[in-house]
Amino acid sequence: MNAEFLLTREKRRELEVVEIANQEYRLHFHSHIEICLVTDGEMEVWINDQRRVLRKGDISVAWSYDAHAYYTPTYSYNISAIIPPQMFEEFLPLLDNRHASSPFLSDPVLFDRLYALMKDLSVCEDELTRKGYIYIILGTLIKNMSFEENPNQSDRRLSSKVLIYLNEHFREKLNLIDVAHALGYSPNHMSYMFKNTMRLSFNQYLALLRLRESVILMQEGKKSITDCAFESGFQSLRSFYRAFQNEYGCTPREFLNEISIEL
């Protein structure tokens, strides 16, 4: 399944520093930077096309719009910092046109330093001081990570605006040209941004939003499959059934039957 854009986190735009037991989350992305320090057990982490089993003392960093997921086979405990973009604007020039060679780090000294900073950040209430901690954390990471040139990186600044718009309007009749003009971009640039930043086309992402909505409506059991399809924004049943089969590997009816068996 494709990575999910977390609209709720994107709109909230708040700093979060949390300690989590048995971390698990499906593949997702957002404009925030997400730093995870494993303090006990082990946890599988996927970031873009790289996967690693992290153990106590290991670090993962998902930069803005990196697709990432977490899975705990048995037990894990970690502290994570999720930093909204308005709190690292001055770092954007350092990250433009670059991406990390590896999102994973195994360095005991670095781990201890970041852990202490994140614990202090978690109890800090002064906004200016919090930003200072964030700058030290990000500066420390950039100093200790290797980066490669990536000419598509700067396009990620456009992503939040575009994806929020689509999440709010996906039920309507949309096409690439109209959305691009509504947001002040050229259609060619919009298409380029999706292919290089989202790793899927505009139409594929739009279908994904509509499918998730249709599944929610179907699970409520109040409407027919046809009504769920059209209320989710699909313009024809043929396109709905084709997209559903491609994404879930079954028909909508088979999907509902499987859910009823599980219940």
PDB file of C-alpha atoms in Angstrom:
ATOM      1  CA  MET A   1       0.000   0.000   0.000  1.00  0.00           C
ATOM      2  CA  ASN A   2       1.221   3.521  -0.757  1.00  0.00           C
ATOM      3  CA  ALA A   3       2.353   5.876   1.982  1.00  0.00           C
ATOM      4  CA  GLU A   4      -0.408   7.865   3.685  1.00  0.00           C
ATOM      5  CA  PHE A   5      -0.261  11.640   4.107  1.00  0.00           C
ATOM      6  CA  LEU A   6      -1.071  12.507   7.750  1.00  0.00           C
ATOM      7  CA  LEU A   7      -3.428  15.445   7.356  1.00  0.00           C
ATOM      8  CA  THR A   8      -4.233  15.688  11.093  1.00  0.00           C
ATOM      9  CA  ARG A   9      -0.576  16.101  12.025  1.00  0.00           C
ATOM     10  CA  GLU A  10      -0.024  18.521   9.145  1.00  0.00           C
ATOM     11  CA  LYS A  11      -2.813  20.785  10.341  1.00  0.00           C
ATOM     12  CA  ARG A  12      -1.871  20.568  14.029  1.00  0.00           C
ATOM     13  CA  ARG A  13       1.743  21.584  13.445  1.00  0.00           C
ATOM     14  CA  GLU A  14       2.793  21.130  17.054  1.00  0.00           C
ATOM     15  CA  LEU A  15       6.049  19.865  18.521  1.00  0.00           C
ATOM     16  CA  GLU A  16       5.695  16.401  20.045  1.00  0.00           C
ATOM     17  CA  VAL A  17       8.275  14.648  22.221  1.00  0.00           C
ATOM     18  CA  VAL A  18       6.870  11.339  23.421  1.00  0.00           C
ATOM     19  CA  GLU A  19       8.021   8.022  24.845  1.00  0.00           C
ATOM     20  CA  ILE A  20       6.289   5.060  23.223  1.00  0.00           C
ATOM     21  CA  ALA A  21       6.129   1.359  24.049  1.00  0.00           C
ATOM     22  CA  ASN A  22       5.778  -1.130  21.181  1.00  0.00           C
ATOM     23  CA  GLN A  23       5.739   1.506  18.456  1.00  0.00           C
ATOM     24  CA  GLU A  24       3.794   0.570  15.328  1.00  0.00           C
ATOM     25  CA  TYR A  25       2.544   2.785  12.520  1.00  0.00           C
ATOM     26  CA  ARG A  26       1.684   2.149   8.894  1.00  0.00           C
ATOM     27  CA  LEU A  27       3.647   3.792   6.073  1.00  0.00           C
ATOM     28  CA  HIS A  28       3.046   7.534   6.184  1.00  0.00           C
ATOM     29  CA  PHE A  29       4.667  10.910   5.520  1.00  0.00           C
ATOM     30  CA  HIS A  30       4.315  14.554   6.521  1.00  0.00           C
ATOM     31  CA  SER A  31       6.274  17.808   6.447  1.00  0.00           C
ATOM     32  CA  HIS A  32       7.603  17.290   9.996  1.00  0.00           C
ATOM     33  CA  ILE A  33      11.011  15.856  10.897  1.00  0.00           C
ATOM     34  CA  GLU A  34      10.647  12.681  12.985  1.00  0.00           C
ATOM     35  CA  ILE A  35      13.566  11.496  15.153  1.00  0.00           C
ATOM     36  CA  CYS A  36      13.342   8.152  16.950  1.00  0.00           C
ATOM     37  CA  LEU A  37      15.755   6.831  19.597  1.00  0.00           C
ATOM     38  CA  VAL A  38      15.265   3.182  20.608  1.00  0.00           C
ATOM     39  CA  THR A  39      15.867   2.879  24.354  1.00  0.00           C
ATOM     40  CA  ASP A  40      14.941  -0.793  24.787  1.00  0.00           C
ATOM     41  CA  GLY A  41      13.965  -3.891  22.793  1.00  0.00           C
ATOM     42  CA  GLU A  42      13.997  -3.877  19.003  1.00  0.00           C
ATOM     43  CA  MET A  43      11.887  -2.305  16.299  1.00  0.00           C
ATOM     44  CA  GLU A  44      11.749  -2.558  12.508  1.00  0.00           C
ATOM     45  CA  VAL A  45      11.865   0.825  10.804  1.00  0.00           C
ATOM     46  CA  TRP A  46      11.272   1.604   7.125  1.00  0.00           C
ATOM     47  CA  ILE A  47      12.312   4.999   5.740  1.00  0.00           C
ATOM     48  CA  ASN A  48      11.797   5.433   2.010  1.00  0.00           C
ATOM     49  CA  ASP A  49      13.417   2.365   0.429  1.00  0.00           C
ATOM     50  CA  GLN A  50      15.627   1.460   3.411  1.00  0.00           C
ATOM     51  CA  ARG A  51      14.775  -0.923   6.250  1.00  0.00           C
ATOM     52  CA  ARG A  52      16.610  -1.785   9.449  1.00  0.00           C
ATOM     53  CA  VAL A  53      15.925  -3.523  12.746  1.00  0.00           C
ATOM     54  CA  LEU A  54      16.855  -0.957  15.396  1.00  0.00           C
ATOM     55  CA  ARG A  55      17.955  -1.994  18.860  1.00  0.00           C
ATOM     56  CA  LYS A  56      18.768  -0.148  22.061  1.00  0.00           C
ATOM     57  CA  GLY A  57      21.078   2.753  21.221  1.00  0.00           C
ATOM     58  CA  ASP A  58      20.044   3.081  17.561  1.00  0.00           C
ATOM     59  CA  ILE A  59      18.606   6.194  15.916  1.00  0.00           C
ATOM     60  CA  SER A  60      16.348   6.810  12.916  1.00  0.00           C
ATOM     61  CA  VAL A  61      15.628  10.137  11.230  1.00  0.00           C
ATOM     62  CA  ALA A  62      12.757  10.722   8.814  1.00  0.00           C
ATOM     63  CA  TRP A  63      13.237  14.125   7.197  1.00  0.00           C
ATOM     64  CA  SER A  64      10.340  16.118   5.724  1.00  0.00           C
ATOM     65  CA  TYR A  65       8.194  13.976   3.403  1.00  0.00           C
ATOM     66  CA  ASP A  66      10.234  10.813   3.910  1.00  0.00           C
ATOM     67  CA  ALA A  67       7.849   7.845   3.852  1.00  0.00           C
ATOM     68  CA  HIS A  68       8.343   5.915   7.088  1.00  0.00           C
ATOM     69  CA  ALA A  69       6.775   3.093   9.105  1.00  0.00           C
ATOM     70  CA  TYR A  70       7.389   1.286  12.393  1.00  0.00           C
ATOM     71  CA  TYR A  71       6.771  -2.281  13.488  1.00  0.00           C
ATOM     72  CA  THR A  72       7.578  -4.014  16.805  1.00  0.00           C
ATOM     73  CA  PRO A  73       7.873  -7.823  16.535  1.00  0.00           C
ATOM     74  CA  THR A  74       7.894  -8.422  20.311  1.00  0.00           C
ATOM     75  CA  TYR A  75       8.817  -5.425  22.470  1.00  0.00           C
ATOM     76  CA  SER A  76      10.305  -1.975  22.006  1.00  0.00           C
ATOM     77  CA  TYR A  77      10.528   1.336  23.806  1.00  0.00           C
ATOM     78  CA  ASN A  78      11.591   4.606  22.237  1.00  0.00           C
ATOM     79  CA  ILE A  79      11.592   8.351  22.606  1.00  0.00           C
ATOM     80  CA  SER A  80      10.544  10.296  19.525  1.00  0.00           C
ATOM     81  CA  ALA A  81      10.625  13.966  18.594  1.00  0.00           C
ATOM     82  CA  ILE A  82       8.251  15.134  15.857  1.00  0.00           C
ATOM     83  CA  ILE A  83       9.250  18.636  14.814  1.00  0.00           C
ATOM     84  CA  PRO A  84       6.904  20.845  12.718  1.00  0.00           C
ATOM     85  CA  PRO A  85       8.399  22.807   9.793  1.00  0.00           C
ATOM     86  CA  GLN A  86       7.944  26.268  11.312  1.00  0.00           C
ATOM     87  CA  MET A  87      10.453  25.271  13.996  1.00  0.00           C
ATOM     88  CA  PHE A  88      13.291  24.463  11.576  1.00  0.00           C
ATOM     89  CA  GLU A  89      12.850  27.008   8.781  1.00  0.00           C
ATOM     90  CA  GLU A  90      16.437  28.244   9.110  1.00  0.00           C
ATOM     91  CA  PHE A  91      17.672  24.702   8.413  1.00  0.00           C
ATOM     92  CA  LEU A  92      15.865  24.419   5.069  1.00  0.00           C
ATOM     93  CA  PRO A  93      18.736  25.964   3.053  1.00  0.00           C
ATOM     94  CA  LEU A  94      21.058  23.288   4.506  1.00  0.00           C
ATOM     95  CA  LEU A  95      18.692  20.537   3.365  1.00  0.00           C
ATOM     96  CA  ASP A  96      17.802  21.895  -0.067  1.00  0.00           C
ATOM     97  CA  ASN A  97      18.779  19.564  -2.930  1.00  0.00           C
ATOM     98  CA  ARG A  98      20.202  17.004  -0.475  1.00  0.00           C
ATOM     99  CA  HIS A  99      19.033  13.765   1.078  1.00  0.00           C
ATOM    100  CA  ALA A 100      20.572  11.535   3.719  1.00  0.00           C
ATOM    101  CA  SER A 101      22.569   8.562   2.414  1.00  0.00           C
ATOM    102  CA  SER A 102      21.203   6.522   5.331  1.00  0.00           C
ATOM    103  CA  PRO A 103      18.437   7.492   7.779  1.00  0.00           C
ATOM    104  CA  PHE A 104      19.907   5.262  10.498  1.00  0.00           C
ATOM    105  CA  LEU A 105      22.679   5.914  13.021  1.00  0.00           C
ATOM    106  CA  SER A 106      24.431   3.671  15.567  1.00  0.00           C
ATOM    107  CA  ASP A 107      26.705   5.778  17.741  1.00  0.00           C
ATOM    108  CA  PRO A 108      26.566   5.452  21.563  1.00  0.00           C
ATOM    109  CA  VAL A 109      28.003   8.915  22.196  1.00  0.00           C
ATOM    110  CA  LEU A 110      25.620  10.555  19.734  1.00  0.00           C
ATOM    111  CA  PHE A 111      22.699   8.580  21.167  1.00  0.00           C
ATOM    112  CA  ASP A 112      23.407   9.720  24.728  1.00  0.00           C
ATOM    113  CA  ARG A 113      23.720  13.349  23.634  1.00  0.00           C
ATOM    114  CA  LEU A 114      20.479  13.302  21.645  1.00  0.00           C
ATOM    115  CA  TYR A 115      18.649  11.434  24.390  1.00  0.00           C
ATOM    116  CA  ALA A 116      19.604  14.068  26.978  1.00  0.00           C
ATOM    117  CA  LEU A 117      18.584  16.899  24.627  1.00  0.00           C
ATOM    118  CA  MET A 118      15.232  15.294  23.812  1.00  0.00           C
ATOM    119  CA  LYS A 119      14.449  14.647  27.478  1.00  0.00           C
ATOM    120  CA  ASP A 120      15.178  18.298  28.271  1.00  0.00           C
ATOM    121  CA  LEU A 121      13.084  19.373  25.285  1.00  0.00           C
ATOM    122  CA  SER A 122      10.141  17.267  26.474  1.00  0.00           C
ATOM    123  CA  VAL A 123       9.798  19.286  29.697  1.00  0.00           C
ATOM    124  CA  CYS A 124      10.746  22.702  28.297  1.00  0.00           C
ATOM    125  CA  GLU A 125       7.851  25.187  28.120  1.00  0.00           C
ATOM    126  CA  ASP A 126       9.595  28.340  26.909  1.00  0.00           C
ATOM    127  CA  GLU A 127       9.155  28.639  23.139  1.00  0.00           C
ATOM    128  CA  LEU A 128      12.505  30.295  22.461  1.00  0.00           C
ATOM    129  CA  THR A 129      14.390  27.723  24.553  1.00  0.00           C
ATOM    130  CA  ARG A 130      12.562  24.872  22.817  1.00  0.00           C
ATOM    131  CA  LYS A 131      13.645  26.225  19.457  1.00  0.00           C
ATOM    132  CA  GLY A 132      17.201  26.396  20.749  1.00  0.00           C
ATOM    133  CA  TYR A 133      17.095  22.716  21.714  1.00  0.00           C
ATOM    134  CA  ILE A 134      15.692  21.845  18.281  1.00  0.00           C
ATOM    135  CA  TYR A 135      18.512  23.716  16.542  1.00  0.00           C
ATOM    136  CA  ILE A 136      21.116  21.869  18.589  1.00  0.00           C
ATOM    137  CA  ILE A 137      19.453  18.505  17.855  1.00  0.00           C
ATOM    138  CA  LEU A 138      19.170  19.121  14.113  1.00  0.00           C
ATOM    139  CA  GLY A 139      22.640  20.632  13.896  1.00  0.00           C
ATOM    140  CA  THR A 140      24.077  17.596  15.681  1.00  0.00           C
ATOM    141  CA  LEU A 141      22.284  15.239  13.284  1.00  0.00           C
ATOM    142  CA  ILE A 142      23.376  17.109  10.167  1.00  0.00           C
ATOM    143  CA  LYS A 143      26.961  17.082  11.426  1.00  0.00           C
ATOM    144  CA  ASN A 144      26.887  13.316  11.968  1.00  0.00           C
ATOM    145  CA  MET A 145      24.964  12.227   8.851  1.00  0.00           C
ATOM    146  CA  SER A 146      26.155  11.880   5.257  1.00  0.00           C
ATOM    147  CA  PHE A 147      24.154  13.618   2.539  1.00  0.00           C
ATOM    148  CA  GLU A 148      23.927  13.254  -1.231  1.00  0.00           C
ATOM    149  CA  GLU A 149      22.798  15.750  -3.829  1.00  0.00           C
ATOM    150  CA  ASN A 150      19.129  15.463  -4.773  1.00  0.00           C
ATOM    151  CA  PRO A 151      17.813  18.107  -7.205  1.00  0.00           C
ATOM    152  CA  ASN A 152      14.185  17.166  -6.402  1.00  0.00           C
ATOM    153  CA  GLN A 153      14.412  17.966  -2.700  1.00  0.00           C
ATOM    154  CA  SER A 154      13.313  21.601  -2.939  1.00  0.00           C
ATOM    155  CA  ASP A 155       9.977  20.542  -4.462  1.00  0.00           C
ATOM    156  CA  ARG A 156       8.989  19.112  -1.085  1.00  0.00           C
ATOM    157  CA  ARG A 157       8.229  22.599   0.170  1.00  0.00           C
ATOM    158  CA  LEU A 158       5.241  22.617  -2.204  1.00  0.00           C
ATOM    159  CA  SER A 159       3.872  19.322  -1.001  1.00  0.00           C
ATOM    160  CA  SER A 160       2.064  20.359   2.167  1.00  0.00           C
ATOM    161  CA  LYS A 161      -0.041  23.002   0.432  1.00  0.00           C
ATOM    162  CA  VAL A 162      -0.997  20.651  -2.397  1.00  0.00           C
ATOM    163  CA  LEU A 163      -1.759  17.637  -0.214  1.00  0.00           C
ATOM    164  CA  ILE A 164      -3.904  19.595   2.240  1.00  0.00           C
ATOM    165  CA  TYR A 165      -5.916  20.944  -0.690  1.00  0.00           C
ATOM    166  CA  LEU A 166      -6.478  17.442  -2.066  1.00  0.00           C
ATOM    167  CA  ASN A 167      -7.472  16.068   1.333  1.00  0.00           C
ATOM    168  CA  GLU A 168     -10.114  18.776   1.605  1.00  0.00           C
ATOM    169  CA  HIS A 169     -11.457  18.517  -1.968  1.00  0.00           C
ATOM    170  CA  PHE A 170     -10.958  14.890  -3.095  1.00  0.00           C
ATOM    171  CA  ARG A 171     -14.724  14.204  -3.114  1.00  0.00           C
ATOM    172  CA  GLU A 172     -15.148  16.809  -5.848  1.00  0.00           C
ATOM    173  CA  LYS A 173     -14.512  16.335  -9.547  1.00  0.00           C
ATOM    174  CA  LEU A 174     -10.801  17.171  -9.828  1.00  0.00           C
ATOM    175  CA  ASN A 175      -8.083  17.057 -12.423  1.00  0.00           C
ATOM    176  CA  LEU A 176      -4.427  17.995 -12.420  1.00  0.00           C
ATOM    177  CA  ILE A 177      -4.853  21.164 -14.502  1.00  0.00           C
ATOM    178  CA  ASP A 178      -7.616  22.651 -12.339  1.00  0.00           C
ATOM    179  CA  VAL A 179      -5.813  21.909  -9.062  1.00  0.00           C
ATOM    180  CA  ALA A 180      -2.543  23.346 -10.384  1.00  0.00           C
ATOM    181  CA  HIS A 181      -4.242  26.569 -11.466  1.00  0.00           C
ATOM    182  CA  ALA A 182      -6.164  26.833  -8.181  1.00  0.00           C
ATOM    183  CA  LEU A 183      -2.878  26.697  -6.248  1.00  0.00           C
ATOM    184  CA  GLY A 184      -0.867  28.869  -8.594  1.00  0.00           C
ATOM    185  CA  TYR A 185       1.373  26.206 -10.155  1.00  0.00           C
ATOM    186  CA  SER A 186       1.827  25.087 -13.716  1.00  0.00           C
ATOM    187  CA  PRO A 187       0.336  21.648 -14.525  1.00  0.00           C
ATOM    188  CA  ASN A 188       3.746  20.403 -15.676  1.00  0.00           C
ATOM    189  CA  HIS A 189       5.361  21.428 -12.397  1.00  0.00           C
ATOM    190  CA  MET A 190       2.543  19.849 -10.389  1.00  0.00           C
ATOM    191  CA  SER A 191       2.970  16.596 -12.297  1.00  0.00           C
ATOM    192  CA  TYR A 192       6.732  16.727 -11.801  1.00  0.00           C
ATOM    193  CA  MET A 193       6.313  17.306  -8.064  1.00  0.00           C
ATOM    194  CA  PHE A 194       4.091  14.259  -7.652  1.00  0.00           C
ATOM    195  CA  LYS A 195       6.330  11.937  -9.620  1.00  0.00           C
ATOM    196  CA  ASN A 196       9.527  13.016  -7.904  1.00  0.00           C
ATOM    197  CA  THR A 197       8.365  13.800  -4.378  1.00  0.00           C
ATOM    198  CA  MET A 198       5.353  11.537  -3.845  1.00  0.00           C
ATOM    199  CA  ARG A 199       6.624   8.705  -6.061  1.00  0.00           C
ATOM    200  CA  LEU A 200       3.198   8.276  -7.639  1.00  0.00           C
ATOM    201  CA  SER A 201       1.068  10.239 -10.062  1.00  0.00           C
ATOM    202  CA  PHE A 202      -1.570  12.844  -9.248  1.00  0.00           C
ATOM    203  CA  ASN A 203      -4.352  10.461 -10.325  1.00  0.00           C
ATOM    204  CA  GLN A 204      -2.946   7.594  -8.261  1.00  0.00           C
ATOM    205  CA  TYR A 205      -2.837   9.707  -5.111  1.00  0.00           C
ATOM    206  CA  LEU A 206      -6.332  11.079  -5.706  1.00  0.00           C
ATOM    207  CA  ALA A 207      -7.664   7.529  -6.170  1.00  0.00           C
ATOM    208  CA  LEU A 208      -5.953   6.496  -2.933  1.00  0.00           C
ATOM    209  CA  LEU A 209      -7.726   9.253  -0.970  1.00  0.00           C
ATOM    210  CA  ARG A 210     -11.065   8.270  -2.448  1.00  0.00           C
ATOM    211  CA  LEU A 211     -10.509   4.578  -1.745  1.00  0.00           C
ATOM    212  CA  ARG A 212      -9.784   5.211   1.919  1.00  0.00           C
ATOM    213  CA  GLU A 213     -12.958   7.276   2.195  1.00  0.00           C
ATOM    214  CA  SER A 214     -14.997   4.581   0.471  1.00  0.00           C
ATOM    215  CA  VAL A 215     -13.673   1.930   2.871  1.00  0.00           C
ATOM    216  CA  ILE A 216     -14.653   4.071   5.878  1.00  0.00           C
ATOM    217  CA  LEU A 217     -18.172   4.480   4.475  1.00  0.00           C
ATOM    218  CA  MET A 218     -18.437   0.787   3.642  1.00  0.00           C
ATOM    219  CA  GLN A 219     -17.393  -0.217   7.153  1.00  0.00           C
ATOM    220  CA  GLU A 220     -20.118   1.979   8.614  1.00  0.00           C
ATOM    221  CA  GLY A 221     -22.606  -0.241   6.765  1.00  0.00           C
ATOM    222  CA  LYS A 222     -25.167   2.507   6.194  1.00  0.00           C
ATOM    223  CA  LYS A 223     -24.843   2.844   2.423  1.00  0.00           C
ATOM    224  CA  SER A 224     -24.585   0.607  -0.609  1.00  0.00           C
ATOM    225  CA  ILE A 225     -21.221  -0.002  -2.249  1.00  0.00           C
ATOM    226  CA  THR A 226     -22.351   2.139  -5.191  1.00  0.00           C
ATOM    227  CA  ASP A 227     -23.265   5.064  -2.938  1.00  0.00           C
ATOM    228  CA  CYS A 228     -19.956   4.741  -1.068  1.00  0.00           C
ATOM    229  CA  ALA A 229     -18.056   4.881  -4.355  1.00  0.00           C
ATOM    230  CA  PHE A 230     -19.776   8.007  -5.672  1.00  0.00           C
ATOM    231  CA  GLU A 231     -19.783   9.825  -2.309  1.00  0.00           C
ATOM    232  CA  SER A 232     -16.010   9.252  -2.121  1.00  0.00           C
ATOM    233  CA  GLY A 233     -15.505  11.135  -5.372  1.00  0.00           C
ATOM    234  CA  PHE A 234     -15.290   8.374  -7.980  1.00  0.00           C
ATOM    235  CA  GLN A 235     -16.910   9.387 -11.239  1.00  0.00           C
ATOM    236  CA  SER A 236     -17.794   5.843 -12.356  1.00  0.00           C
ATOM    237  CA  LEU A 237     -18.201   2.393 -10.839  1.00  0.00           C
ATOM    238  CA  ARG A 238     -15.737   1.009 -13.364  1.00  0.00           C
ATOM    239  CA  SER A 239     -12.943   3.291 -12.146  1.00  0.00           C
ATOM    240  CA  PHE A 240     -13.863   2.540  -8.515  1.00  0.00           C
ATOM    241  CA  TYR A 241     -13.756  -1.254  -8.931  1.00  0.00           C
ATOM    242  CA  ARG A 242     -10.514  -1.117 -10.908  1.00  0.00           C
ATOM    243  CA  ALA A 243      -8.800   1.096  -8.306  1.00  0.00           C
ATOM    244  CA  PHE A 244     -10.115  -1.029  -5.432  1.00  0.00           C
ATOM    245  CA  GLN A 245      -8.849  -4.253  -6.983  1.00  0.00           C
ATOM    246  CA  ASN A 246      -5.423  -2.733  -7.657  1.00  0.00           C
ATOM    247  CA  GLU A 247      -5.050  -1.401  -4.105  1.00  0.00           C
ATOM    248  CA  TYR A 248      -6.604  -4.145  -1.983  1.00  0.00           C
ATOM    249  CA  GLY A 249      -6.324  -7.194  -4.232  1.00  0.00           C
ATOM    250  CA  CYS A 250     -10.032  -8.030  -3.983  1.00  0.00           C
ATOM    251  CA  THR A 251     -13.458  -6.670  -4.856  1.00  0.00           C
ATOM    252  CA  PRO A 252     -15.353  -4.377  -2.457  1.00  0.00           C
ATOM    253  CA  ARG A 253     -17.822  -7.178  -1.719  1.00  0.00           C
ATOM    254  CA  GLU A 254     -15.016  -9.616  -0.922  1.00  0.00           C
ATOM    255  CA  PHE A 255     -13.475  -6.982   1.323  1.00  0.00           C
ATOM    256  CA  LEU A 256     -16.738  -6.567   3.271  1.00  0.00           C
ATOM    257  CA  ASN A 257     -17.195 -10.321   3.566  1.00  0.00           C
ATOM    258  CA  GLU A 258     -13.695 -10.678   5.015  1.00  0.00           C
ATOM    259  CA  ILE A 259     -14.394  -7.966   7.567  1.00  0.00           C
ATOM    260  CA  SER A 260     -17.632  -9.652   8.651  1.00  0.00           C
ATOM    261  CA  ILE A 261     -15.795 -12.973   9.144  1.00  0.00           C
ATOM    262  CA  GLU A 262     -13.137 -11.281  11.302  1.00  0.00           C
ATOM    263  CA  LEU A 263     -15.807  -9.630  13.434  1.00  0.00           C
TER     264      LEU A 263
END
